[in-house]
Amino acid sequence: MSGYLTTDSKKITTQSFREMKQRGEKITMLTAYDFTMAAIVDSSGVDCILVGDSASNVMAGNEDTLPITVDEMIYHARSVKRAVKRALVICDMPFGSYQISREEALRNAIKIMKETGVDAVKVEGGADILDTVKVLIAAGIPVCGHLGLTPQSIHKFGGYGLRAKDEPEADQLLADALALDAAGCFAIVLEKVPARLAAKVTKAVSCATIGIGAGCETDGQVLVSADMLGMTNGFRPRFLRLYADLLTVIRNAVNCYSEDVKRSAFPSKDESY
Ligand code: KIV
């Protein structure tokens, strides 16, 4: 049961993240963008579901995360939230929804919280968006930061390579993480940065760090579900571990179905009325 009268002490909250960090319990996070996948992921016991703006790639087939809109994120987040009983649900604020002004960021964050019922939002950036992060947190909206490879800035970076390899960028990332932590973020995603730097950041901040391509010393890990389930054809970055080969499973099932239909073997008498 969830909502105002919730009595479920097992429901993961932003406070649970801090407690899990303190007791050294790793935090598991996966993406989901729809009801069916969210129900499976939540009932499998993952701690957090991220309604990532990677929905732009995975669900809509765009080349990057930039095109997805606030209303599209709301559609995905609302579908996910309906399915989830235990996991903390975070919704990405999409590109353009929090960069124009603090006021517009707050308006969009409130819209996302009101219309989806998610537990928190995620924004990409450090010092450059710190005032915005503070405004959201002051309004009571839990914020997860995102540093390192921040896909909304892909055109600035010019590619999806490792970030913060050199000292100035690593120092800046640490400073950004400390600033987000001091501002009150309950977690920070660290994407595609050297494992040593991620470990240093994890020790330096009081909030939880969630790594993707950031080594195993962060407080938790996140992967895109479709990637780790082997559904995304040919996407094999070094940080990705395949936990299933659903592409083959689904193709085989679809082939069997097609064959059965073509030779009139489906539906059978038992499957007919
Ligand atoms: O949008 C997303 O899926 C993300 C994760 C890769 C962290 O931001």
mmCIF file with all atom_site columns, N, CA, C and O and ligand atoms in Angstrom, residues 29-33 50-58 65 73 92 122 124 145-146 149-152 189-191 210-212 222-225 227 239, ligand 1:
data_model
loop_
_atom_site.group_PDB
_atom_site.id
_atom_site.type_symbol
_atom_site.label_atom_id
_atom_site.label_alt_id
_atom_site.label_comp_id
_atom_site.label_asym_id
_atom_site.label_entity_id
_atom_site.label_seq_id
_atom_site.pdbx_PDB_ins_code
_atom_site.Cartn_x
_atom_site.Cartn_y
_atom_site.Cartn_z
_atom_site.occupancy
_atom_site.B_iso_or_equiv
_atom_site.pdbx_formal_charge
_atom_site.auth_seq_id
_atom_site.auth_comp_id
_atom_site.auth_asym_id
_atom_site.auth_atom_id
_atom_site.pdbx_PDB_model_num
ATOM   1   N N  . MET A 1 29  ? 19.673 0.102  -8.419  1.00 0.00 ? 29  MET A N  1
ATOM   2   C CA . MET A 1 29  ? 18.788 0.973  -9.208  1.00 0.00 ? 29  MET A CA 1
ATOM   3   C C  . MET A 1 29  ? 18.757 0.470  -10.654 1.00 0.00 ? 29  MET A C  1
ATOM   4   O O  . MET A 1 29  ? 19.793 0.073  -11.188 1.00 0.00 ? 29  MET A O  1
ATOM   5   N N  . LEU A 1 30  ? 17.570 0.450  -11.240 1.00 0.00 ? 30  LEU A N  1
ATOM   6   C CA . LEU A 1 30  ? 17.417 0.113  -12.658 1.00 0.00 ? 30  LEU A CA 1
ATOM   7   C C  . LEU A 1 30  ? 16.429 1.093  -13.274 1.00 0.00 ? 30  LEU A C  1
ATOM   8   O O  . LEU A 1 30  ? 15.594 1.664  -12.572 1.00 0.00 ? 30  LEU A O  1
ATOM   9   N N  . THR A 1 31  ? 16.500 1.241  -14.566 1.00 0.00 ? 31  THR A N  1
ATOM   10  C CA . THR A 1 31  ? 15.520 2.107  -15.230 1.00 0.00 ? 31  THR A CA 1
ATOM   11  C C  . THR A 1 31  ? 14.255 1.316  -15.551 1.00 0.00 ? 31  THR A C  1
ATOM   12  O O  . THR A 1 31  ? 14.286 0.094  -15.695 1.00 0.00 ? 31  THR A O  1
ATOM   13  N N  . ALA A 1 32  ? 13.151 2.022  -15.653 1.00 0.00 ? 32  ALA A N  1
ATOM   14  C CA . ALA A 1 32  ? 11.913 1.477  -16.231 1.00 0.00 ? 32  ALA A CA 1
ATOM   15  C C  . ALA A 1 32  ? 11.134 2.684  -16.749 1.00 0.00 ? 32  ALA A C  1
ATOM   16  O O  . ALA A 1 32  ? 11.268 3.801  -16.231 1.00 0.00 ? 32  ALA A O  1
ATOM   17  N N  . TYR A 1 33  ? 10.349 2.420  -17.782 1.00 0.00 ? 33  TYR A N  1
ATOM   18  C CA . TYR A 1 33  ? 9.601  3.525  -18.394 1.00 0.00 ? 33  TYR A CA 1
ATOM   19  C C  . TYR A 1 33  ? 8.134  3.192  -18.566 1.00 0.00 ? 33  TYR A C  1
ATOM   20  O O  . TYR A 1 33  ? 7.365  3.994  -19.091 1.00 0.00 ? 33  TYR A O  1
ATOM   21  N N  . LEU A 1 50  ? 14.573 4.221  -11.774 1.00 0.00 ? 50  LEU A N  1
ATOM   22  C CA . LEU A 1 50  ? 14.804 5.516  -12.403 1.00 0.00 ? 50  LEU A CA 1
ATOM   23  C C  . LEU A 1 50  ? 14.013 5.583  -13.700 1.00 0.00 ? 50  LEU A C  1
ATOM   24  O O  . LEU A 1 50  ? 14.218 4.753  -14.595 1.00 0.00 ? 50  LEU A O  1
ATOM   25  N N  . VAL A 1 51  ? 13.100 6.547  -13.756 1.00 0.00 ? 51  VAL A N  1
ATOM   26  C CA . VAL A 1 51  ? 12.434 6.825  -15.031 1.00 0.00 ? 51  VAL A CA 1
ATOM   27  C C  . VAL A 1 51  ? 13.382 7.785  -15.741 1.00 0.00 ? 51  VAL A C  1
ATOM   28  O O  . VAL A 1 51  ? 13.295 9.011  -15.610 1.00 0.00 ? 51  VAL A O  1
ATOM   29  N N  . GLY A 1 52  ? 14.359 7.197  -16.412 1.00 0.00 ? 52  GLY A N  1
ATOM   30  C CA . GLY A 1 52  ? 15.433 7.996  -17.003 1.00 0.00 ? 52  GLY A CA 1
ATOM   31  C C  . GLY A 1 52  ? 14.998 8.637  -18.306 1.00 0.00 ? 52  GLY A C  1
ATOM   32  O O  . GLY A 1 52  ? 14.110 8.134  -19.006 1.00 0.00 ? 52  GLY A O  1
ATOM   33  N N  . ASP A 1 53  ? 15.682 9.743  -18.631 1.00 0.00 ? 53  ASP A N  1
ATOM   34  C CA . ASP A 1 53  ? 15.396 10.342 -19.942 1.00 0.00 ? 53  ASP A CA 1
ATOM   35  C C  . ASP A 1 53  ? 16.034 9.505  -21.057 1.00 0.00 ? 53  ASP A C  1
ATOM   36  O O  . ASP A 1 53  ? 15.874 9.808  -22.239 1.00 0.00 ? 53  ASP A O  1
ATOM   37  N N  . SER A 1 54  ? 16.706 8.403  -20.664 1.00 0.00 ? 54  SER A N  1
ATOM   38  C CA . SER A 1 54  ? 17.133 7.406  -21.657 1.00 0.00 ? 54  SER A CA 1
ATOM   39  C C  . SER A 1 54  ? 15.910 6.795  -22.335 1.00 0.00 ? 54  SER A C  1
ATOM   40  O O  . SER A 1 54  ? 16.042 6.098  -23.346 1.00 0.00 ? 54  SER A O  1
ATOM   41  N N  . ALA A 1 55  ? 14.717 7.056  -21.804 1.00 0.00 ? 55  ALA A N  1
ATOM   42  C CA . ALA A 1 55  ? 13.476 6.688  -22.506 1.00 0.00 ? 55  ALA A CA 1
ATOM   43  C C  . ALA A 1 55  ? 13.479 7.273  -23.918 1.00 0.00 ? 55  ALA A C  1
ATOM   44  O O  . ALA A 1 55  ? 12.905 6.693  -24.838 1.00 0.00 ? 55  ALA A O  1
ATOM   45  N N  . SER A 1 56  ? 14.149 8.415  -24.059 1.00 0.00 ? 56  SER A N  1
ATOM   46  C CA . SER A 1 56  ? 14.248 9.052  -25.375 1.00 0.00 ? 56  SER A CA 1
ATOM   47  C C  . SER A 1 56  ? 14.906 8.107  -26.387 1.00 0.00 ? 56  SER A C  1
ATOM   48  O O  . SER A 1 56  ? 14.451 7.997  -27.529 1.00 0.00 ? 56  SER A O  1
ATOM   49  N N  . ASN A 1 57  ? 15.968 7.404  -25.940 1.00 0.00 ? 57  ASN A N  1
ATOM   50  C CA . ASN A 1 57  ? 16.638 6.441  -26.819 1.00 0.00 ? 57  ASN A CA 1
ATOM   51  C C  . ASN A 1 57  ? 15.865 5.120  -26.864 1.00 0.00 ? 57  ASN A C  1
ATOM   52  O O  . ASN A 1 57  ? 15.523 4.615  -27.922 1.00 0.00 ? 57  ASN A O  1
ATOM   53  N N  . VAL A 1 58  ? 15.629 4.575  -25.649 1.00 0.00 ? 58  VAL A N  1
ATOM   54  C CA . VAL A 1 58  ? 15.141 3.200  -25.534 1.00 0.00 ? 58  VAL A CA 1
ATOM   55  C C  . VAL A 1 58  ? 13.691 3.065  -26.002 1.00 0.00 ? 58  VAL A C  1
ATOM   56  O O  . VAL A 1 58  ? 13.336 2.104  -26.682 1.00 0.00 ? 58  VAL A O  1
ATOM   57  N N  . THR A 1 65  ? 19.279 11.947 -25.619 1.00 0.00 ? 65  THR A N  1
ATOM   58  C CA . THR A 1 65  ? 18.202 12.187 -24.653 1.00 0.00 ? 65  THR A CA 1
ATOM   59  C C  . THR A 1 65  ? 17.555 13.570 -24.818 1.00 0.00 ? 65  THR A C  1
ATOM   60  O O  . THR A 1 65  ? 16.581 13.877 -24.129 1.00 0.00 ? 65  THR A O  1
ATOM   61  N N  . MET A 1 73  ? 7.967  12.596 -20.294 1.00 0.00 ? 73  MET A N  1
ATOM   62  C CA . MET A 1 73  ? 8.523  12.017 -19.057 1.00 0.00 ? 73  MET A CA 1
ATOM   63  C C  . MET A 1 73  ? 7.394  11.755 -18.055 1.00 0.00 ? 73  MET A C  1
ATOM   64  O O  . MET A 1 73  ? 7.400  10.743 -17.350 1.00 0.00 ? 73  MET A O  1
ATOM   65  N N  . ASP A 1 92  ? 13.720 11.626 -14.194 1.00 0.00 ? 92  ASP A N  1
ATOM   66  C CA . ASP A 1 92  ? 14.655 12.600 -14.764 1.00 0.00 ? 92  ASP A CA 1
ATOM   67  C C  . ASP A 1 92  ? 13.917 13.854 -15.192 1.00 0.00 ? 92  ASP A C  1
ATOM   68  O O  . ASP A 1 92  ? 12.848 13.765 -15.820 1.00 0.00 ? 92  ASP A O  1
ATOM   69  N N  . LYS A 1 122 ? 15.679 13.905 -10.839 1.00 0.00 ? 122 LYS A N  1
ATOM   70  C CA . LYS A 1 122 ? 17.136 13.895 -11.073 1.00 0.00 ? 122 LYS A CA 1
ATOM   71  C C  . LYS A 1 122 ? 17.476 14.975 -12.092 1.00 0.00 ? 122 LYS A C  1
ATOM   72  O O  . LYS A 1 122 ? 16.752 15.145 -13.077 1.00 0.00 ? 122 LYS A O  1
ATOM   73  N N  . GLU A 1 124 ? 20.984 16.928 -14.166 1.00 0.00 ? 124 GLU A N  1
ATOM   74  C CA . GLU A 1 124 ? 22.385 16.760 -14.533 1.00 0.00 ? 124 GLU A CA 1
ATOM   75  C C  . GLU A 1 124 ? 23.143 18.071 -14.335 1.00 0.00 ? 124 GLU A C  1
ATOM   76  O O  . GLU A 1 124 ? 22.690 19.125 -14.778 1.00 0.00 ? 124 GLU A O  1
ATOM   77  N N  . GLY A 1 145 ? 21.443 14.215 -7.904  1.00 0.00 ? 145 GLY A N  1
ATOM   78  C CA . GLY A 1 145 ? 22.336 14.856 -8.871  1.00 0.00 ? 145 GLY A CA 1
ATOM   79  C C  . GLY A 1 145 ? 22.848 13.837 -9.880  1.00 0.00 ? 145 GLY A C  1
ATOM   80  O O  . GLY A 1 145 ? 22.602 12.628 -9.772  1.00 0.00 ? 145 GLY A O  1
ATOM   81  N N  . HIS A 1 146 ? 23.578 14.326 -10.868 1.00 0.00 ? 146 HIS A N  1
ATOM   82  C CA . HIS A 1 146 ? 24.138 13.437 -11.910 1.00 0.00 ? 146 HIS A CA 1
ATOM   83  C C  . HIS A 1 146 ? 25.380 14.134 -12.456 1.00 0.00 ? 146 HIS A C  1
ATOM   84  O O  . HIS A 1 146 ? 25.281 15.222 -13.029 1.00 0.00 ? 146 HIS A O  1
ATOM   85  N N  . LEU A 1 149 ? 29.686 11.770 -17.071 1.00 0.00 ? 149 LEU A N  1
ATOM   86  C CA . LEU A 1 149 ? 29.068 11.806 -18.397 1.00 0.00 ? 149 LEU A CA 1
ATOM   87  C C  . LEU A 1 149 ? 27.592 12.134 -18.223 1.00 0.00 ? 149 LEU A C  1
ATOM   88  O O  . LEU A 1 149 ? 26.810 11.291 -17.766 1.00 0.00 ? 149 LEU A O  1
ATOM   89  N N  . THR A 1 150 ? 27.243 13.354 -18.531 1.00 0.00 ? 150 THR A N  1
ATOM   90  C CA . THR A 1 150 ? 25.852 13.797 -18.407 1.00 0.00 ? 150 THR A CA 1
ATOM   91  C C  . THR A 1 150 ? 25.289 13.892 -19.832 1.00 0.00 ? 150 THR A C  1
ATOM   92  O O  . THR A 1 150 ? 25.617 14.823 -20.564 1.00 0.00 ? 150 THR A O  1
ATOM   93  N N  . PRO A 1 151 ? 24.476 12.908 -20.227 1.00 0.00 ? 151 PRO A N  1
ATOM   94  C CA . PRO A 1 151 ? 24.093 12.795 -21.641 1.00 0.00 ? 151 PRO A CA 1
ATOM   95  C C  . PRO A 1 151 ? 23.376 14.023 -22.221 1.00 0.00 ? 151 PRO A C  1
ATOM   96  O O  . PRO A 1 151 ? 23.388 14.216 -23.433 1.00 0.00 ? 151 PRO A O  1
ATOM   97  N N  . GLN A 1 152 ? 22.762 14.843 -21.353 1.00 0.00 ? 152 GLN A N  1
ATOM   98  C CA . GLN A 1 152 ? 22.107 16.040 -21.899 1.00 0.00 ? 152 GLN A CA 1
ATOM   99  C C  . GLN A 1 152 ? 23.132 17.039 -22.445 1.00 0.00 ? 152 GLN A C  1
ATOM   100 O O  . GLN A 1 152 ? 22.774 17.967 -23.165 1.00 0.00 ? 152 GLN A O  1
ATOM   101 N N  . VAL A 1 189 ? 24.238 10.433 -9.063  1.00 0.00 ? 189 VAL A N  1
ATOM   102 C CA . VAL A 1 189 ? 24.661 9.425  -10.050 1.00 0.00 ? 189 VAL A CA 1
ATOM   103 C C  . VAL A 1 189 ? 26.022 9.863  -10.601 1.00 0.00 ? 189 VAL A C  1
ATOM   104 O O  . VAL A 1 189 ? 26.220 11.028 -10.949 1.00 0.00 ? 189 VAL A O  1
ATOM   105 N N  . LEU A 1 190 ? 26.959 8.915  -10.644 1.00 0.00 ? 190 LEU A N  1
ATOM   106 C CA . LEU A 1 190 ? 28.280 9.173  -11.218 1.00 0.00 ? 190 LEU A CA 1
ATOM   107 C C  . LEU A 1 190 ? 28.403 8.301  -12.453 1.00 0.00 ? 190 LEU A C  1
ATOM   108 O O  . LEU A 1 190 ? 28.440 7.068  -12.356 1.00 0.00 ? 190 LEU A O  1
ATOM   109 N N  . GLU A 1 191 ? 28.421 8.935  -13.620 1.00 0.00 ? 191 GLU A N  1
ATOM   110 C CA . GLU A 1 191 ? 28.399 8.152  -14.863 1.00 0.00 ? 191 GLU A CA 1
ATOM   111 C C  . GLU A 1 191 ? 29.722 8.226  -15.585 1.00 0.00 ? 191 GLU A C  1
ATOM   112 O O  . GLU A 1 191 ? 30.251 9.309  -15.862 1.00 0.00 ? 191 GLU A O  1
ATOM   113 N N  . ILE A 1 210 ? 25.625 6.683  -6.775  1.00 0.00 ? 210 ILE A N  1
ATOM   114 C CA . ILE A 1 210 ? 25.132 5.558  -7.580  1.00 0.00 ? 210 ILE A CA 1
ATOM   115 C C  . ILE A 1 210 ? 25.946 5.566  -8.878  1.00 0.00 ? 210 ILE A C  1
ATOM   116 O O  . ILE A 1 210 ? 25.890 6.534  -9.641  1.00 0.00 ? 210 ILE A O  1
ATOM   117 N N  . GLY A 1 211 ? 26.680 4.511  -9.110  1.00 0.00 ? 211 GLY A N  1
ATOM   118 C CA . GLY A 1 211 ? 27.584 4.497  -10.259 1.00 0.00 ? 211 GLY A CA 1
ATOM   119 C C  . GLY A 1 211 ? 27.017 3.784  -11.468 1.00 0.00 ? 211 GLY A C  1
ATOM   120 O O  . GLY A 1 211 ? 26.244 2.835  -11.357 1.00 0.00 ? 211 GLY A O  1
ATOM   121 N N  . ILE A 1 212 ? 27.439 4.274  -12.632 1.00 0.00 ? 212 ILE A N  1
ATOM   122 C CA . ILE A 1 212 ? 27.229 3.540  -13.890 1.00 0.00 ? 212 ILE A CA 1
ATOM   123 C C  . ILE A 1 212 ? 28.522 3.748  -14.680 1.00 0.00 ? 212 ILE A C  1
ATOM   124 O O  . ILE A 1 212 ? 28.858 4.875  -15.054 1.00 0.00 ? 212 ILE A O  1
ATOM   125 N N  . VAL A 1 222 ? 23.579 1.594  -11.029 1.00 0.00 ? 222 VAL A N  1
ATOM   126 C CA . VAL A 1 222 ? 22.399 1.708  -11.891 1.00 0.00 ? 222 VAL A CA 1
ATOM   127 C C  . VAL A 1 222 ? 22.763 1.219  -13.287 1.00 0.00 ? 222 VAL A C  1
ATOM   128 O O  . VAL A 1 222 ? 23.890 1.423  -13.746 1.00 0.00 ? 222 VAL A O  1
ATOM   129 N N  . LEU A 1 223 ? 21.814 0.552  -13.931 1.00 0.00 ? 223 LEU A N  1
ATOM   130 C CA . LEU A 1 223 ? 21.953 0.200  -15.347 1.00 0.00 ? 223 LEU A CA 1
ATOM   131 C C  . LEU A 1 223 ? 20.620 0.455  -16.026 1.00 0.00 ? 223 LEU A C  1
ATOM   132 O O  . LEU A 1 223 ? 19.562 0.475  -15.374 1.00 0.00 ? 223 LEU A O  1
ATOM   133 N N  . VAL A 1 224 ? 20.677 0.629  -17.328 1.00 0.00 ? 224 VAL A N  1
ATOM   134 C CA . VAL A 1 224 ? 19.451 0.710  -18.119 1.00 0.00 ? 224 VAL A CA 1
ATOM   135 C C  . VAL A 1 224 ? 18.939 -0.722 -18.293 1.00 0.00 ? 224 VAL A C  1
ATOM   136 O O  . VAL A 1 224 ? 19.676 -1.594 -18.766 1.00 0.00 ? 224 VAL A O  1
ATOM   137 N N  . SER A 1 225 ? 17.706 -0.971 -17.873 1.00 0.00 ? 225 SER A N  1
ATOM   138 C CA . SER A 1 225 ? 17.163 -2.343 -17.866 1.00 0.00 ? 225 SER A CA 1
ATOM   139 C C  . SER A 1 225 ? 17.297 -3.018 -19.228 1.00 0.00 ? 225 SER A C  1
ATOM   140 O O  . SER A 1 225 ? 17.734 -4.171 -19.316 1.00 0.00 ? 225 SER A O  1
ATOM   141 N N  . ASP A 1 227 ? 19.355 -2.607 -21.490 1.00 0.00 ? 227 ASP A N  1
ATOM   142 C CA . ASP A 1 227 ? 20.759 -2.956 -21.792 1.00 0.00 ? 227 ASP A CA 1
ATOM   143 C C  . ASP A 1 227 ? 21.168 -4.213 -21.036 1.00 0.00 ? 227 ASP A C  1
ATOM   144 O O  . ASP A 1 227 ? 21.707 -5.152 -21.623 1.00 0.00 ? 227 ASP A O  1
ATOM   145 N N  . PHE A 1 239 ? 31.273 -1.131 -19.349 1.00 0.00 ? 239 PHE A N  1
ATOM   146 C CA . PHE A 1 239 ? 30.673 -1.153 -18.001 1.00 0.00 ? 239 PHE A CA 1
ATOM   147 C C  . PHE A 1 239 ? 29.421 -2.037 -17.926 1.00 0.00 ? 239 PHE A C  1
ATOM   148 O O  . PHE A 1 239 ? 28.920 -2.314 -16.843 1.00 0.00 ? 239 PHE A O  1
HETATM 149 O O1 . KIV B 2 .   ? 18.506 8.329  -18.209 1.00 0.00 ? 1   KIV B O1 1
HETATM 150 C C1 . KIV B 2 .   ? 19.098 7.393  -17.659 1.00 0.00 ? 1   KIV B C1 1
HETATM 151 O O2 . KIV B 2 .   ? 18.803 6.206  -17.875 1.00 0.00 ? 1   KIV B O2 1
HETATM 152 C C2 . KIV B 2 .   ? 20.171 7.719  -16.724 1.00 0.00 ? 1   KIV B C2 1
HETATM 153 C C3 . KIV B 2 .   ? 21.000 6.579  -16.234 1.00 0.00 ? 1   KIV B C3 1
HETATM 154 C C4 . KIV B 2 .   ? 21.890 6.069  -17.294 1.00 0.00 ? 1   KIV B C4 1
HETATM 155 C C5 . KIV B 2 .   ? 21.759 6.963  -15.019 1.00 0.00 ? 1   KIV B C5 1
HETATM 156 O O3 . KIV B 2 .   ? 20.359 8.845  -16.402 1.00 0.00 ? 1   KIV B O3 1
#
